[in-house]
Amino acid sequence: IANRLVKDAHSIHGTNPQNLVEKLIQTRIYESNYWKDECFGLTADLVVDKAMKLRFLCNSLYEMIW
């Protein structure tokens, strides 16, 4: 998934799915080294595979979620 959504993507609640995340959080994600090195250009299927390989997940305050 690149920083832009494909034009024929399904909308969620009538909006672009990327707009469901606050702009500040979205910008921080796109500017992170992890996104640039590991996630930029992934397809939806590959994003799921990448997510399954994650060992840790933190929120925006860097608290461990699992």
GROMACS .gro file of N, CA and C in nm:
model
  198
    1ILE      N    1   0.086  -0.116   0.000
    1ILE     CA    2   0.000   0.000   0.000
    1ILE      C    3   0.090   0.122   0.000
    2ALA      N    4   0.075   0.204  -0.097
    2ALA     CA    5   0.153   0.326  -0.103
    2ALA      C    6   0.081   0.435  -0.025
    3ASN      N    7   0.130   0.556  -0.032
    3ASN     CA    8   0.067   0.664   0.042
    3ASN      C    9  -0.066   0.707  -0.019
    4ARG      N   10  -0.093   0.665  -0.141
    4ARG     CA   11  -0.221   0.694  -0.205
    4ARG      C   12  -0.297   0.565  -0.224
    5LEU      N   13  -0.426   0.572  -0.209
    5LEU     CA   14  -0.512   0.456  -0.227
    5LEU      C   15  -0.550   0.444  -0.373
    6VAL      N   16  -0.566   0.323  -0.422
    6VAL     CA   17  -0.608   0.304  -0.560
    6VAL      C   18  -0.748   0.359  -0.578
    7LYS      N   19  -0.779   0.405  -0.699
    7LYS     CA   20  -0.905   0.474  -0.724
    7LYS      C   21  -1.026   0.384  -0.706
    8ASP      N   22  -1.014   0.255  -0.735
    8ASP     CA   23  -1.130   0.166  -0.725
    8ASP      C   24  -1.138   0.094  -0.590
    9ALA      N   25  -1.069   0.143  -0.489
    9ALA     CA   26  -1.073   0.082  -0.356
    9ALA      C   27  -1.211   0.101  -0.294
   10HIS      N   28  -1.251   0.007  -0.212
   10HIS     CA   29  -1.380   0.015  -0.145
   10HIS      C   30  -1.374   0.121  -0.036
   11SER      N   31  -1.477   0.206  -0.033
   11SER     CA   32  -1.481   0.306   0.073
   11SER      C   33  -1.542   0.245   0.199
   12ILE      N   34  -1.504   0.298   0.312
   12ILE     CA   35  -1.554   0.252   0.441
   12ILE      C   36  -1.629   0.367   0.504
   13HIS      N   37  -1.754   0.345   0.537
   13HIS     CA   38  -1.840   0.450   0.592
   13HIS      C   39  -1.841   0.572   0.500
   14GLY      N   40  -1.832   0.548   0.369
   14GLY     CA   41  -1.841   0.657   0.272
   14GLY      C   42  -1.717   0.742   0.261
   15THR      N   43  -1.605   0.694   0.311
   15THR     CA   44  -1.482   0.774   0.305
   15THR      C   45  -1.363   0.687   0.266
   16ASN      N   46  -1.258   0.750   0.222
   16ASN     CA   47  -1.133   0.683   0.192
   16ASN      C   48  -1.081   0.618   0.321
   17PRO      N   49  -1.049   0.488   0.320
   17PRO     CA   50  -1.004   0.422   0.443
   17PRO      C   51  -0.884   0.489   0.510
   18GLN      N   52  -0.799   0.554   0.432
   18GLN     CA   53  -0.685   0.622   0.492
   18GLN      C   54  -0.728   0.743   0.575
   19ASN      N   55  -0.847   0.795   0.550
   19ASN     CA   56  -0.895   0.910   0.626
   19ASN      C   57  -0.955   0.870   0.760
   20LEU      N   58  -0.962   0.740   0.789
   20LEU     CA   59  -1.013   0.694   0.917
   20LEU      C   60  -0.909   0.708   1.028
   21VAL      N   61  -0.784   0.731   0.989
   21VAL     CA   62  -0.675   0.753   1.084
   21VAL      C   63  -0.647   0.902   1.087
   22GLU      N   64  -0.629   0.958   1.204
   22GLU     CA   65  -0.601   1.101   1.215
   22GLU      C   66  -0.482   1.140   1.129
   23LYS      N   67  -0.488   1.257   1.071
   23LYS     CA   68  -0.383   1.305   0.980
   23LYS      C   69  -0.246   1.306   1.046
   24LEU      N   70  -0.238   1.346   1.172
   24LEU     CA   71  -0.110   1.349   1.243
   24LEU      C   72  -0.050   1.209   1.253
   25ILE      N   73  -0.132   1.111   1.292
   25ILE     CA   74  -0.084   0.973   1.303
   25ILE      C   75  -0.046   0.920   1.166
   26GLN      N   76  -0.128   0.949   1.065
   26GLN     CA   77  -0.101   0.904   0.929
   26GLN      C   78   0.033   0.960   0.880
   27THR      N   79   0.059   1.087   0.906
   27THR     CA   80   0.185   1.149   0.866
   27THR      C   81   0.303   1.085   0.937
   28ARG      N   82   0.289   1.059   1.066
   28ARG     CA   83   0.398   0.995   1.142
   28ARG      C   84   0.428   0.855   1.089
   29ILE      N   85   0.323   0.784   1.049
   29ILE     CA   86   0.344   0.651   0.992
   29ILE      C   87   0.421   0.661   0.862
   30TYR      N   88   0.376   0.749   0.772
   30TYR     CA   89   0.439   0.762   0.641
   30TYR      C   90   0.582   0.813   0.650
   31GLU      N   91   0.616   0.888   0.754
   31GLU     CA   92   0.751   0.940   0.770
   31GLU      C   93   0.843   0.847   0.847
   32SER      N   94   0.789   0.739   0.903
   32SER     CA   95   0.872   0.648   0.982
   32SER      C   96   0.963   0.566   0.892
   33ASN      N   97   1.080   0.532   0.944
   33ASN     CA   98   1.175   0.450   0.869
   33ASN      C   99   1.117   0.312   0.840
   34TYR      N  100   1.040   0.258   0.935
   34TYR     CA  101   0.981   0.125   0.914
   34TYR      C  102   0.890   0.127   0.792
   35TRP      N  103   0.805   0.229   0.780
   35TRP     CA  104   0.715   0.237   0.665
   35TRP      C  105   0.795   0.249   0.535
   36LYS      N  106   0.895   0.338   0.536
   36LYS     CA  107   0.973   0.362   0.415
   36LYS      C  108   1.053   0.239   0.373
   37ASP      N  109   1.108   0.167   0.470
   37ASP     CA  110   1.194   0.053   0.439
   37ASP      C  111   1.117  -0.077   0.418
   38GLU      N  112   1.010  -0.097   0.492
   38GLU     CA  113   0.944  -0.227   0.495
   38GLU      C  114   0.805  -0.232   0.432
   39CYS      N  115   0.734  -0.120   0.427
   39CYS     CA  116   0.592  -0.125   0.391
   39CYS      C  117   0.555  -0.050   0.265
   40PHE      N  118   0.633   0.046   0.223
   40PHE     CA  119   0.596   0.127   0.108
   40PHE      C  120   0.580   0.038  -0.016
   41GLY      N  121   0.468   0.050  -0.083
   41GLY     CA  122   0.444  -0.024  -0.206
   41GLY      C  123   0.387  -0.164  -0.187
   42LEU      N  124   0.356  -0.205  -0.065
   42LEU     CA  125   0.299  -0.337  -0.043
   42LEU      C  126   0.154  -0.342  -0.091
   43THR      N  127   0.113  -0.458  -0.139
   43THR     CA  128  -0.027  -0.478  -0.174
   43THR      C  129  -0.103  -0.512  -0.046
   44ALA      N  130  -0.236  -0.513  -0.054
   44ALA     CA  131  -0.318  -0.544   0.063
   44ALA      C  132  -0.284  -0.682   0.118
   45ASP      N  133  -0.262  -0.779   0.031
   45ASP     CA  134  -0.227  -0.914   0.076
   45ASP      C  135  -0.094  -0.917   0.149
   46LEU      N  136   0.003  -0.844   0.097
   46LEU     CA  137   0.135  -0.842   0.160
   46LEU      C  138   0.134  -0.766   0.292
   47VAL      N  139   0.044  -0.668   0.306
   47VAL     CA  140   0.032  -0.597   0.434
   47VAL      C  141  -0.014  -0.694   0.542
   48VAL      N  142  -0.108  -0.781   0.508
   48VAL     CA  143  -0.157  -0.881   0.604
   48VAL      C  144  -0.043  -0.974   0.643
   49ASP      N  145   0.033  -1.021   0.546
   49ASP     CA  146   0.148  -1.108   0.576
   49ASP      C  147   0.249  -1.036   0.665
   50LYS      N  148   0.276  -0.910   0.636
   50LYS     CA  149   0.371  -0.831   0.716
   50LYS      C  150   0.319  -0.814   0.859
   51ALA      N  151   0.189  -0.787   0.873
   51ALA     CA  152   0.129  -0.769   1.006
   51ALA      C  153   0.138  -0.897   1.088
   52MET      N  154   0.126  -1.011   1.024
   52MET     CA  155   0.133  -1.139   1.097
   52MET      C  156   0.273  -1.164   1.152
   53LYS      N  157   0.373  -1.103   1.093
   53LYS     CA  158   0.511  -1.122   1.137
   53LYS      C  159   0.552  -1.027   1.250
   54LEU      N  160   0.468  -0.928   1.280
   54LEU     CA  161   0.502  -0.833   1.387
   54LEU      C  162   0.507  -0.903   1.522
   55ARG      N  163   0.606  -0.870   1.601
   55ARG     CA  164   0.619  -0.929   1.734
   55ARG      C  165   0.567  -0.835   1.841
   56PHE      N  166   0.570  -0.706   1.815
   56PHE     CA  167   0.528  -0.606   1.913
   56PHE      C  168   0.442  -0.501   1.845
   57LEU      N  169   0.354  -0.442   1.923
   57LEU     CA  170   0.269  -0.334   1.874
   57LEU      C  171   0.260  -0.230   1.983
   58CYS      N  172   0.285  -0.104   1.949
   58CYS     CA  173   0.279   0.005   2.046
   58CYS      C  174   0.178   0.108   2.000
   59ASN      N  175   0.121   0.179   2.095
   59ASN     CA  176   0.032   0.288   2.057
   59ASN      C  177   0.113   0.416   2.038
   60SER      N  178   0.046   0.527   2.015
   60SER     CA  179   0.117   0.651   1.987
   60SER      C  180   0.197   0.703   2.106
   61LEU      N  181   0.170   0.651   2.225
   61LEU     CA  182   0.247   0.690   2.344
   61LEU      C  183   0.357   0.588   2.375
   62TYR      N  184   0.379   0.495   2.282
   62TYR     CA  185   0.482   0.393   2.293
   62TYR      C  186   0.460   0.299   2.410
   63GLU      N  187   0.336   0.275   2.445
   63GLU     CA  188   0.304   0.175   2.546
   63GLU      C  189   0.284   0.042   2.474
   64MET      N  190   0.336  -0.064   2.530
   64MET     CA  191   0.322  -0.195   2.468
   64MET      C  192   0.176  -0.238   2.470
   65ILE      N  193   0.125  -0.283   2.356
   65ILE     CA  194  -0.011  -0.333   2.347
   65ILE      C  195  -0.011  -0.484   2.359
   66TRP      N  196   0.086  -0.550   2.295
   66TRP     CA  197   0.105  -0.695   2.310
   66TRP      C  198   0.245  -0.730   2.273
   0.00000   0.00000   0.00000
